[in-house]
CSV table of C-alpha atoms and ligand atoms in Angstrom, one decimal:
chain,number,residue,atom,x,y,z
A,675,MET,CA,-15.3,-5.7,-26.0
A,676,ILE,CA,-12.3,-7.9,-25.1
A,677,THR,CA,-12.3,-8.6,-21.4
A,678,LYS,CA,-9.5,-9.7,-19.1
A,679,MET,CA,-8.6,-13.4,-18.9
A,680,LYS,CA,-10.2,-15.5,-16.2
A,681,GLY,CA,-8.1,-15.4,-13.0
A,682,THR,CA,-6.3,-12.1,-13.9
A,683,TYR,CA,-7.1,-8.6,-12.7
A,684,ASP,CA,-6.1,-5.0,-13.3
A,685,VAL,CA,-4.3,-3.2,-10.4
A,686,ILE,CA,-6.1,0.1,-10.1
A,687,GLU,CA,-7.7,0.6,-6.7
A,688,ASP,CA,-5.1,-1.5,-5.0
A,689,ILE,CA,-2.0,0.2,-6.4
A,690,GLY,CA,-1.4,2.1,-3.1
A,691,TYR,CA,-1.3,-1.2,-1.2
A,692,MET,CA,0.9,-2.8,-3.7
A,693,GLN,CA,3.4,0.1,-3.7
A,694,GLU,CA,3.4,0.1,0.1
A,695,ILE,CA,4.3,-3.7,0.1
A,696,GLU,CA,7.0,-3.1,-2.5
A,697,LYS,CA,8.5,-0.2,-0.4
A,698,LYS,CA,8.5,-2.3,2.8
A,699,MET,CA,10.0,-5.3,0.9
A,700,MET,CA,12.9,-3.1,-0.3
A,701,THR,CA,13.6,-1.6,3.2
A,702,VAL,CA,13.4,-4.9,5.1
A,703,SER,CA,15.5,-6.7,2.4
A,704,ARG,CA,18.3,-4.2,2.9
A,705,LEU,CA,18.1,-4.7,6.7
A,706,PHE,CA,18.6,-8.4,6.2
A,707,GLN,CA,21.1,-7.8,3.3
A,708,TYR,CA,19.3,-9.6,0.5
A,709,ARG,CA,20.0,-8.4,-3.1
A,710,GLU,CA,17.3,-8.2,-5.7
A,711,ILE,CA,17.4,-10.7,-8.6
A,712,ARG,CA,15.2,-10.5,-11.6
A,713,THR,CA,14.8,-13.6,-13.7
A,714,PRO,CA,12.7,-14.3,-16.8
A,715,HIS,CA,8.9,-14.9,-16.7
A,716,PHE,CA,9.3,-18.0,-18.8
A,717,GLU,CA,11.8,-20.8,-18.7
A,718,ALA,CA,12.4,-24.2,-20.3
A,719,SER,CA,9.5,-26.4,-19.2
A,720,SER,CA,12.0,-29.1,-18.0
A,721,LEU,CA,13.3,-26.7,-15.3
A,722,PHE,CA,9.9,-26.9,-13.4
A,723,HIS,CA,9.5,-30.6,-14.1
A,724,ARG,CA,12.8,-31.3,-12.5
A,725,SER,CA,12.5,-29.0,-9.5
A,726,VAL,CA,8.9,-28.4,-8.4
A,727,GLY,CA,8.3,-32.1,-9.5
A,728,GLU,CA,6.4,-33.9,-12.2
A,729,THR,CA,3.8,-35.3,-9.8
A,730,THR,CA,3.0,-32.1,-7.9
A,731,ASP,CA,-0.3,-30.4,-8.6
A,732,ILE,CA,1.6,-27.3,-9.8
A,733,VAL,CA,3.4,-29.1,-12.6
A,734,SER,CA,0.9,-31.8,-13.5
A,735,LYS,CA,-2.2,-29.6,-13.6
A,736,GLU,CA,-1.4,-25.9,-13.3
A,737,THR,CA,1.4,-24.8,-15.6
A,738,TYR,CA,0.9,-22.5,-18.6
A,739,ASP,CA,3.0,-24.3,-21.3
A,740,PHE,CA,3.6,-23.2,-24.9
A,741,ILE,CA,5.8,-24.3,-27.7
A,742,ASP,CA,7.5,-21.3,-29.4
A,743,ARG,CA,8.2,-20.8,-33.1
A,744,GLY,CA,11.6,-22.5,-32.6
A,745,LYS,CA,9.7,-25.6,-31.3
A,746,ARG,CA,11.1,-25.2,-27.8
A,747,ASP,CA,9.0,-26.1,-24.7
A,748,ASN,CA,8.4,-23.1,-22.6
A,749,THR,CA,6.5,-22.6,-19.3
A,750,LEU,CA,5.4,-19.4,-17.6
A,751,ARG,CA,7.0,-19.6,-14.2
A,752,PRO,CA,4.5,-21.0,-11.6
A,753,GLU,CA,6.9,-20.0,-8.8
A,754,GLY,CA,10.2,-18.2,-8.4
A,755,THR,CA,12.6,-20.6,-6.8
A,756,ALA,CA,13.4,-22.8,-9.8
A,757,GLY,CA,14.4,-19.7,-12.0
A,758,VAL,CA,16.6,-18.3,-9.2
A,759,VAL,CA,18.3,-21.6,-8.8
A,760,ARG,CA,18.9,-21.8,-12.6
A,761,ALA,CA,20.3,-18.3,-12.5
A,762,PHE,CA,22.5,-19.2,-9.5
A,763,ILE,CA,24.0,-22.1,-11.4
A,764,GLU,CA,24.2,-20.5,-14.9
A,765,ASN,CA,25.9,-17.3,-13.6
A,766,LYS,CA,28.2,-19.3,-11.3
A,767,LEU,CA,27.1,-17.3,-8.3
A,768,TYR,CA,28.5,-20.1,-6.1
A,769,ALA,CA,31.9,-18.8,-7.0
A,770,ASP,CA,31.1,-15.2,-5.9
A,771,LYS,CA,33.2,-13.6,-3.2
A,772,VAL,CA,30.2,-12.9,-1.0
A,773,GLN,CA,28.9,-16.0,0.7
A,774,PRO,CA,26.3,-17.2,1.4
A,775,GLN,CA,24.5,-15.6,-1.5
A,776,LYS,CA,21.2,-14.0,-0.5
A,777,TYR,CA,18.6,-12.9,-3.0
A,778,PHE,CA,15.0,-11.6,-3.1
A,779,TYR,CA,12.6,-11.3,-6.0
A,780,TYR,CA,9.2,-9.8,-6.8
A,781,GLY,CA,6.9,-10.4,-9.7
A,782,SER,CA,4.1,-12.3,-11.5
A,783,MET,CA,3.7,-16.1,-11.3
A,784,PHE,CA,1.2,-18.1,-13.3
A,785,ARG,CA,-0.8,-21.1,-12.3
A,786,TYR,CA,-3.9,-22.5,-14.0
A,787,GLU,CA,-5.9,-22.9,-10.8
A,788,ARG,CA,-9.6,-22.5,-10.1
A,789,PRO,CA,-9.9,-18.7,-9.3
A,790,GLN,CA,-11.4,-17.8,-6.0
A,791,LYS,CA,-10.8,-15.3,-3.2
A,792,GLY,CA,-7.0,-15.1,-2.7
A,793,ARG,CA,-6.3,-17.4,-5.7
A,794,PHE,CA,-5.5,-16.1,-9.2
A,795,ARG,CA,-4.0,-17.4,-12.4
A,796,GLU,CA,-1.6,-14.5,-12.5
A,797,PHE,CA,-0.5,-13.5,-9.1
A,798,ARG,CA,2.5,-11.9,-7.6
A,799,GLN,CA,5.1,-13.1,-5.1
A,800,PHE,CA,7.8,-11.5,-3.0
A,801,GLY,CA,10.3,-14.3,-2.5
A,802,ALA,CA,13.8,-14.8,-1.0
A,803,GLU,CA,16.4,-17.5,-1.4
A,804,VAL,CA,19.8,-18.1,0.3
A,805,PHE,CA,22.4,-20.3,-1.2
A,806,GLY,CA,25.5,-21.9,0.4
A,807,SER,CA,24.8,-22.4,4.1
A,808,ASN,CA,23.3,-25.3,6.0
A,809,ASP,CA,23.4,-23.3,9.2
A,810,PRO,CA,20.1,-23.7,11.1
A,811,LEU,CA,20.5,-20.0,12.0
A,812,ILE,CA,19.9,-19.2,8.3
A,813,ASP,CA,16.6,-21.1,8.4
A,814,ALA,CA,15.7,-18.9,11.4
A,815,GLU,CA,17.0,-15.8,9.7
A,816,VAL,CA,14.7,-16.4,6.7
A,817,ILE,CA,11.7,-16.8,9.0
A,818,ALA,CA,12.7,-13.7,10.9
A,819,TYR,CA,13.0,-11.8,7.6
A,820,ALA,CA,9.4,-12.8,6.6
A,821,VAL,CA,8.1,-12.0,10.1
A,822,THR,CA,9.9,-8.6,10.1
A,823,PHE,CA,8.4,-7.7,6.7
A,824,LEU,CA,4.9,-8.4,8.1
A,825,LYS,CA,5.7,-6.3,11.2
A,826,ALA,CA,6.8,-3.4,8.9
A,827,LEU,CA,3.4,-3.7,7.1
A,828,LYS,CA,1.7,-3.8,10.5
A,829,ILE,CA,0.0,-7.1,9.8
A,830,LYS,CA,-0.7,-8.7,13.1
A,831,ASP,CA,-2.3,-12.0,14.2
A,832,VAL,CA,-0.1,-14.2,12.0
A,833,THR,CA,1.1,-17.7,13.0
A,834,VAL,CA,4.3,-19.3,11.8
A,835,HIS,CA,3.6,-23.0,11.3
A,836,LEU,CA,6.8,-25.1,11.1
A,837,ASN,CA,7.8,-28.7,10.5
A,838,THR,CA,10.8,-30.7,9.3
A,839,LEU,CA,11.1,-33.4,6.7
A,840,GLY,CA,14.8,-34.1,7.3
A,841,ASP,CA,17.3,-34.8,4.6
A,842,GLN,CA,17.5,-37.8,2.2
A,843,GLU,CA,17.9,-40.6,4.8
A,844,SER,CA,15.1,-39.3,7.0
A,845,LYS,CA,12.8,-38.7,4.1
A,846,ALA,CA,13.4,-42.2,2.8
A,847,ASN,CA,12.6,-43.7,6.3
A,848,TYR,CA,9.4,-41.6,6.4
A,849,ARG,CA,8.4,-42.6,2.8
A,850,GLU,CA,8.6,-46.2,3.8
A,851,ALA,CA,6.5,-45.7,6.9
A,852,LEU,CA,3.9,-43.7,5.0
A,853,ILE,CA,3.6,-46.4,2.3
A,854,ASN,CA,3.1,-49.0,4.9
A,855,HIS,CA,0.4,-46.9,6.6
A,856,LEU,CA,-1.4,-46.1,3.4
A,857,LYS,CA,-1.2,-49.4,1.5
A,858,GLY,CA,-4.3,-51.0,3.2
A,859,GLY,CA,-6.6,-48.0,2.3
A,860,VAL,CA,-5.4,-46.7,-1.0
A,861,ASP,CA,-8.5,-47.9,-2.7
A,862,GLY,CA,-10.6,-45.5,-0.6
A,863,LEU,CA,-8.6,-42.4,-1.8
A,864,CYS,CA,-9.3,-40.2,-4.7
A,865,HIS,CA,-8.2,-41.1,-8.2
A,866,ASP,CA,-5.2,-38.8,-8.1
A,867,CYS,CA,-4.1,-40.1,-4.8
A,868,GLN,CA,-4.2,-43.7,-6.1
A,869,LYS,CA,-1.8,-42.6,-8.8
A,870,ARG,CA,0.3,-40.6,-6.3
A,871,PHE,CA,0.7,-43.7,-4.1
A,872,HIS,CA,2.8,-45.2,-6.8
A,873,ASP,CA,4.6,-42.1,-8.1
A,874,ASN,CA,5.1,-39.9,-5.0
A,875,PRO,CA,3.3,-41.0,-1.8
A,876,LEU,CA,4.3,-37.8,0.1
A,877,ARG,CA,2.1,-35.7,-2.2
A,878,ILE,CA,-1.0,-37.6,-0.9
A,879,LEU,CA,-0.6,-35.6,2.3
A,880,ASP,CA,-1.4,-32.3,0.6
A,881,CYS,CA,-4.3,-33.7,-1.5
A,882,LYS,CA,-7.1,-31.1,-1.5
A,883,VAL,CA,-9.8,-33.8,-1.9
A,884,ASP,CA,-8.8,-36.2,0.8
A,885,GLN,CA,-7.8,-33.7,3.5
A,886,GLU,CA,-10.3,-35.0,6.1
A,887,ASN,CA,-9.9,-38.7,5.3
A,888,PRO,CA,-9.0,-40.5,8.6
A,889,LEU,CA,-6.3,-42.4,6.7
A,890,LEU,CA,-4.5,-39.1,6.1
A,891,ILE,CA,-5.3,-37.6,9.5
A,892,ASN,CA,-3.8,-40.6,11.2
A,893,ALA,CA,-0.8,-40.8,8.9
A,894,PRO,CA,2.7,-41.0,10.5
A,895,HIS,CA,4.6,-37.7,11.0
A,896,PRO,CA,8.0,-37.0,9.3
A,897,ILE,CA,9.3,-35.7,12.7
A,898,ASP,CA,9.2,-39.3,14.1
A,899,TYR,CA,11.5,-40.7,11.3
A,900,LEU,CA,14.4,-38.2,11.6
A,901,ILE,CA,18.0,-39.3,11.9
A,902,ASP,CA,19.7,-37.6,14.9
A,903,GLU,CA,21.6,-35.1,12.8
A,904,ASP,CA,18.4,-33.8,11.2
A,905,ARG,CA,16.6,-33.7,14.5
A,906,ALA,CA,19.4,-31.6,15.9
A,907,HIS,CA,19.1,-29.2,12.9
A,908,PHE,CA,15.5,-28.7,13.6
A,909,ASN,CA,16.0,-28.1,17.3
A,910,ASN,CA,18.6,-25.5,16.6
A,911,VAL,CA,16.2,-23.7,14.3
A,912,LEU,CA,13.6,-23.7,17.1
A,913,ASP,CA,16.2,-22.4,19.6
A,914,ALA,CA,17.1,-19.5,17.3
A,915,LEU,CA,13.5,-18.6,16.8
A,916,LYS,CA,13.0,-18.6,20.6
A,917,ALA,CA,16.1,-16.4,21.0
A,918,MET,CA,14.6,-13.9,18.5
A,919,GLN,CA,11.3,-14.1,20.3
A,920,ILE,CA,9.5,-15.3,17.2
A,921,ASN,CA,6.4,-17.2,18.0
A,922,TYR,CA,5.8,-20.5,16.1
A,923,GLU,CA,3.7,-23.6,16.2
A,924,VAL,CA,5.2,-27.0,15.2
A,925,ASP,CA,2.7,-28.5,12.8
A,926,GLN,CA,3.6,-32.1,12.3
A,927,ARG,CA,1.3,-32.5,9.3
A,928,LEU,CA,2.9,-29.7,7.3
A,929,VAL,CA,4.7,-31.1,4.2
A,930,ARG,CA,4.2,-28.4,1.5
A,931,GLY,CA,3.1,-29.0,-2.1
A,932,LEU,CA,6.5,-28.9,-3.9
A,933,ASP,CA,8.9,-31.7,-4.1
A,934,TYR,CA,12.2,-30.0,-3.5
A,935,TYR,CA,12.0,-29.5,0.2
A,936,THR,CA,14.3,-31.0,2.8
A,937,HIS,CA,14.6,-30.2,6.6
A,938,THR,CA,12.7,-27.1,7.7
A,939,VAL,CA,9.4,-26.3,6.0
A,940,PHE,CA,7.1,-23.4,7.1
A,941,GLU,CA,4.0,-21.5,6.3
A,942,ILE,CA,2.7,-18.2,7.7
A,943,LYS,CA,-1.0,-18.0,8.1
A,944,VAL,CA,-3.5,-15.2,9.0
A,945,SER,CA,-6.8,-16.0,10.6
A,946,LYS,CA,-9.5,-17.7,8.4
A,947,ASP,CA,-11.8,-14.8,9.2
A,948,LEU,CA,-9.6,-12.6,7.0
A,949,LEU,CA,-8.8,-14.8,4.1
A,950,GLY,CA,-11.1,-17.9,4.3
A,951,ASN,CA,-9.4,-21.1,3.1
A,952,GLN,CA,-6.6,-19.3,1.2
A,953,ASN,CA,-5.2,-17.9,4.4
A,954,THR,CA,-1.5,-18.9,3.8
A,955,ILE,CA,0.3,-15.8,3.0
A,956,CYS,CA,3.8,-17.2,2.9
A,957,GLY,CA,5.4,-20.6,2.3
A,958,GLY,CA,9.0,-21.7,2.3
A,959,GLY,CA,11.6,-24.1,3.5
A,960,ARG,CA,15.0,-25.6,3.0
A,961,TYR,CA,15.9,-27.4,-0.3
A,962,ASN,CA,19.4,-28.8,0.1
A,963,ASN,CA,19.5,-31.0,-3.0
A,964,LEU,CA,17.9,-28.8,-5.7
A,965,VAL,CA,21.0,-26.9,-6.9
A,966,GLU,CA,22.7,-30.3,-7.5
A,967,THR,CA,19.6,-31.8,-9.1
A,968,LEU,CA,19.6,-29.0,-11.6
A,969,GLY,CA,23.3,-29.5,-12.5
A,970,GLY,CA,25.1,-27.2,-10.0
A,971,PRO,CA,27.5,-28.0,-7.2
A,972,VAL,CA,26.3,-29.4,-3.9
A,973,THR,CA,24.7,-26.2,-2.3
A,974,PRO,CA,22.3,-26.1,0.6
A,975,ALA,CA,19.6,-23.5,0.2
A,976,VAL,CA,16.5,-22.1,1.9
A,977,GLY,CA,13.8,-19.5,1.0
A,978,PHE,CA,10.2,-18.4,1.1
A,979,ALA,CA,7.6,-16.6,-1.0
A,980,PHE,CA,4.7,-14.3,0.0
A,981,GLY,CA,1.5,-14.1,-2.1
A,982,ILE,CA,1.0,-10.3,-2.7
A,983,GLU,CA,-2.7,-10.5,-3.4
A,984,ARG,CA,-3.3,-12.3,-0.1
A,985,LEU,CA,-1.3,-9.7,1.7
A,986,ILE,CA,-3.5,-6.9,0.2
A,987,VAL,CA,-6.6,-8.7,1.4
A,988,ALA,CA,-5.0,-9.0,4.9
A,989,LEU,CA,-4.1,-5.3,4.9
A,990,LYS,CA,-7.6,-4.2,3.9
A,991,ALA,CA,-9.3,-6.6,6.3
A,992,ALA,CA,-7.2,-5.2,9.2
A,993,ASN,CA,-8.2,-1.7,8.1
A,994,ILE,CA,-4.7,-0.7,7.4
A,995,THR,CA,-4.6,2.3,5.1
A,996,THR,CA,-1.8,3.4,2.8
A,997,PRO,CA,-0.5,7.0,2.8
A,998,ASP,CA,-2.8,9.4,0.8
A,999,ALA,CA,-1.9,10.0,-2.8
A,1000,ALA,CA,-1.6,13.7,-2.1
A,1001,MET,CA,0.3,16.2,-4.3
A,1002,HIS,CA,1.7,19.7,-3.7
A,1003,VAL,CA,0.4,22.2,-6.3
A,1004,TYR,CA,-2.4,22.4,-8.8
A,1005,PHE,CA,-2.2,25.5,-11.1
A,1006,LEU,CA,-5.4,27.3,-11.9
A,1007,THR,CA,-5.2,29.4,-15.0
A,1008,LEU,CA,-7.3,31.9,-16.9
A,1009,GLY,CA,-6.3,32.6,-20.5
A,1010,GLU,CA,-3.5,31.6,-22.8
A,1011,ALA,CA,-0.8,33.9,-21.4
A,1012,ALA,CA,-1.5,32.5,-17.9
A,1013,ARG,CA,-1.2,28.9,-19.1
A,1014,LEU,CA,2.2,29.7,-20.5
A,1015,VAL,CA,3.3,31.2,-17.2
A,1016,ALA,CA,2.0,28.1,-15.3
A,1017,THR,CA,3.8,25.8,-17.7
A,1018,LYS,CA,7.1,27.7,-17.0
A,1019,LEU,CA,6.6,27.7,-13.2
A,1020,MET,CA,5.4,24.1,-13.1
A,1021,GLN,CA,8.6,22.9,-14.7
A,1022,ARG,CA,10.7,24.9,-12.2
A,1023,PHE,CA,8.6,23.5,-9.3
A,1024,ARG,CA,8.9,19.9,-10.5
A,1025,ILE,CA,12.7,20.2,-10.8
A,1026,GLY,CA,12.7,21.6,-7.3
A,1027,GLY,CA,10.9,18.5,-6.0
A,1028,LEU,CA,7.2,19.6,-5.9
A,1029,MET,CA,4.5,17.4,-7.3
A,1030,CYS,CA,2.4,19.5,-9.6
A,1031,ASN,CA,-0.4,19.4,-12.1
A,1032,MET,CA,-2.5,21.8,-14.2
A,1033,ASP,CA,-5.5,21.7,-16.5
A,1034,TYR,CA,-5.0,20.5,-20.1
A,1035,LEU,CA,-8.7,20.4,-21.0
A,1036,ASP,CA,-9.6,24.1,-21.1
A,1037,LYS,CA,-11.9,23.7,-18.1
A,1038,SER,CA,-13.6,26.6,-16.4
A,1039,MET,CA,-12.1,28.0,-13.2
A,1040,LYS,CA,-14.7,26.3,-11.1
A,1041,ALA,CA,-14.0,22.9,-12.8
A,1042,GLN,CA,-10.3,23.5,-12.3
A,1043,PHE,CA,-10.9,24.0,-8.6
A,1044,LYS,CA,-12.8,20.7,-8.5
A,1045,GLN,CA,-9.9,19.0,-10.2
A,1046,SER,CA,-7.5,20.4,-7.6
A,1047,ASP,CA,-9.7,18.9,-5.0
A,1048,HIS,CA,-10.1,15.5,-6.7
A,1049,GLN,CA,-6.3,15.4,-7.0
A,1050,ASN,CA,-5.7,16.2,-3.3
A,1051,ALA,CA,-3.6,19.3,-4.0
A,1052,ARG,CA,-2.2,21.0,-0.8
A,1053,PHE,CA,-1.9,24.3,-2.7
A,1054,VAL,CA,-3.6,26.0,-5.6
A,1055,VAL,CA,-1.6,28.6,-7.5
A,1056,ILE,CA,-4.0,30.9,-9.3
A,1057,ILE,CA,-2.8,32.8,-12.4
A,1058,GLY,CA,-5.3,35.1,-14.1
A,1059,GLU,CA,-5.0,38.2,-16.4
A,1060,GLN,CA,-4.2,40.5,-13.5
A,1061,GLU,CA,-1.4,38.2,-12.2
A,1062,VAL,CA,0.1,37.9,-15.6
A,1063,ALA,CA,0.1,41.7,-16.0
A,1064,GLU,CA,1.7,42.2,-12.5
A,1065,ASN,CA,4.0,39.2,-12.8
A,1066,THR,CA,2.5,37.7,-9.6
A,1067,VAL,CA,0.7,34.6,-8.5
A,1068,ASN,CA,-1.9,33.9,-5.9
A,1069,ILE,CA,-1.2,30.9,-3.7
A,1070,LYS,CA,-4.0,29.4,-1.7
A,1071,ASP,CA,-3.1,26.9,1.1
A,1072,GLN,CA,-5.9,24.4,1.2
A,1073,ASN,CA,-5.0,23.2,4.7
A,1074,THR,CA,-5.4,26.7,6.3
A,1075,SER,CA,-7.5,28.5,3.6
A,1076,GLU,CA,-4.9,31.4,3.8
A,1077,SER,CA,-4.0,33.2,0.5
A,1078,TYR,CA,-0.8,34.9,-0.4
A,1079,THR,CA,0.1,37.1,-3.4
A,1080,VAL,CA,3.8,36.9,-4.3
A,1081,SER,CA,5.9,37.7,-7.3
A,1082,SER,CA,6.1,34.7,-9.6
A,1083,GLY,CA,9.8,34.5,-8.9
A,1084,ASP,CA,9.2,34.0,-5.2
A,1085,ALA,CA,6.3,31.5,-5.6
A,1086,TYR,CA,8.5,28.4,-5.2
A,1087,HIS,CA,10.2,29.6,-2.0
A,1088,LYS,CA,6.9,30.6,-0.5
A,1089,ILE,CA,5.4,27.2,-1.1
A,1090,MET,CA,8.5,25.5,0.3
A,1091,GLU,CA,8.3,27.8,3.4
A,1092,LEU,CA,4.7,26.8,3.9
A,1093,LEU,CA,5.5,23.1,3.5
A,1094,LEU,CA,8.3,23.3,6.0
A,1095,GLN,CA,6.2,25.2,8.6
A,1096,GLY,CA,6.2,23.3,11.9
A,1097,SER,CA,9.1,21.1,10.8
A,1098,GLY,CA,11.5,22.8,13.2
A,1099,CYS,CA,12.8,25.4,10.7
A,1100,GLU,CA,12.4,28.7,12.5
A,1101,ASP,CA,13.1,30.9,9.4
A,1102,CYS,CA,10.3,29.1,7.6
A,1103,ASP,CA,7.8,29.6,10.4
A,1104,LYS,CA,8.7,33.4,10.5
A,1105,GLY,CA,8.5,33.7,6.7
A,1106,ALA,CA,5.1,32.0,6.5
A,1107,LYS,CA,3.4,34.5,8.8
B,1293,HAM,P1,4.0,-21.7,-2.7
B,1293,HAM,O1,3.5,-22.2,-1.3
B,1293,HAM,O2,3.6,-22.5,-3.8
B,1293,HAM,O3,5.6,-21.7,-2.5
B,1293,HAM,O4,3.6,-20.2,-2.9
B,1293,HAM,C1,3.9,-19.2,-2.0
B,1293,HAM,C2,2.7,-18.3,-1.7
B,1293,HAM,O5,2.3,-17.8,-3.0
B,1293,HAM,C3,1.5,-19.0,-1.1
B,1293,HAM,O6,1.6,-19.1,0.3
B,1293,HAM,C4,0.4,-18.0,-1.5
B,1293,HAM,O7,0.4,-16.9,-0.6
B,1293,HAM,C5,0.9,-17.5,-2.8
B,1293,HAM,N1,0.1,-18.2,-3.9
B,1293,HAM,C6,0.3,-19.4,-4.4
B,1293,HAM,N2,-0.5,-19.7,-5.4
B,1293,HAM,C7,-1.3,-18.6,-5.5
B,1293,HAM,C8,-2.4,-18.2,-6.4
B,1293,HAM,N3,-2.9,-19.0,-7.3
B,1293,HAM,N4,-3.0,-17.0,-6.2
B,1293,HAM,C9,-2.6,-16.1,-5.3
B,1293,HAM,N5,-1.5,-16.4,-4.5
B,1293,HAM,C10,-0.9,-17.6,-4.6
B,1293,HAM,C11,6.4,-21.3,-3.5
B,1293,HAM,O8,6.0,-20.8,-4.5
B,1293,HAM,C12,7.9,-21.6,-3.2
B,1293,HAM,N6,8.6,-21.2,-4.4
B,1293,HAM,C13,8.3,-20.8,-2.0
B,1293,HAM,C14,9.7,-21.0,-1.7
B,1293,HAM,C15,10.7,-20.2,-1.9
B,1293,HAM,N7,10.2,-22.1,-1.1
B,1293,HAM,C16,11.6,-21.9,-1.0
B,1293,HAM,N8,11.9,-20.8,-1.5
């Protein structure tokens, strides 16, 4: 037997959760006026090298790379931002009438990581990106969007962790301070960090191996190296969050694991009790130089991405259930003539908006009843030899155990009446008695 690849999984049991997440994503995205964008699952490898960064763990260790038959270097997308930026530039969305441009996306991402709870090799993200505004209110809107989405899902006990890196000048000041701090103790760091010290010292701060090393714990904080303008930007973001009554914690050690960030960076976490160490359900921030780096016009941008699998674990752990996968009608038939009548009625019912099913396995009446139960049918419509002869059907309401015999032509209306009972439609209430 061929089995699934390590770090992947089949969505079977969890499909209800996933669909609920997708539904809420659509609704909240409309409220915030973000349009969906769908970009390819694979892109030129150089796109990720130039955006996420050569020396990040994602690009240096975790990408799925392949050379196609035309000898091109391809990479399965490890995240969504780079592809959306590429699409923004390639489709000249910076020239669109609507500005700033606001997009959201949903789909699989691929990272060759060590699989564990909440960490997969193929996982899904719901992400959002805004292009064209450097307004701190947009940083705050993006965070509000993420928080509102979690509210819609009824996920509570989340914390927004926030920090700022500042723009180029502040980042350069900080880099210098960090190098000065680290240079005496580099030899005591892991092999990767010794390399990072030369290539990209900031990445040392999100090293998974050296997290508890005092040299890192006592490292200087970006917030202390901000130029005035960048500090004002961050303060304005915080003021807007306060105005929207969004709780946050400034976490001066937060730097994020991707190179493109400037200014605001944030992560949303749920308690470790729910998700263990992989308790970050959302990460994001501003990236004001990426569009230009990838060949577009100077365009400030900001965004986030949620990990869907981690959201599902959080939903389950909080005992949040998804709506039942109930349906309306299961047809119970006896004999060929009855099956044909059921086929005809079922098509009419389905066009009329009722969710229906019937037996296609020639099962006994008892087994068909069982199926109607397994499939959560609200009604069973029974058609036997007598019903065929009299052109009637027998409807049984599983909620009340009441039965009704009606002509087959009236069956649809009868079921609709019963469904609408108690919904404020007086005629339906009368008719159902
Ligand atoms: P990221 O922090 O790399 O950011 O990923 C965002 C989220 O994806 C994480 O917080 C986590 O919930 C989920 N995630 C990441 N890796 C895995 C994995 N192996 N298995 C399961 N879930 C995972 C980004 O991807 C940025 N593109 C976010 C962004 C958008 N920044 C600006 N715009």
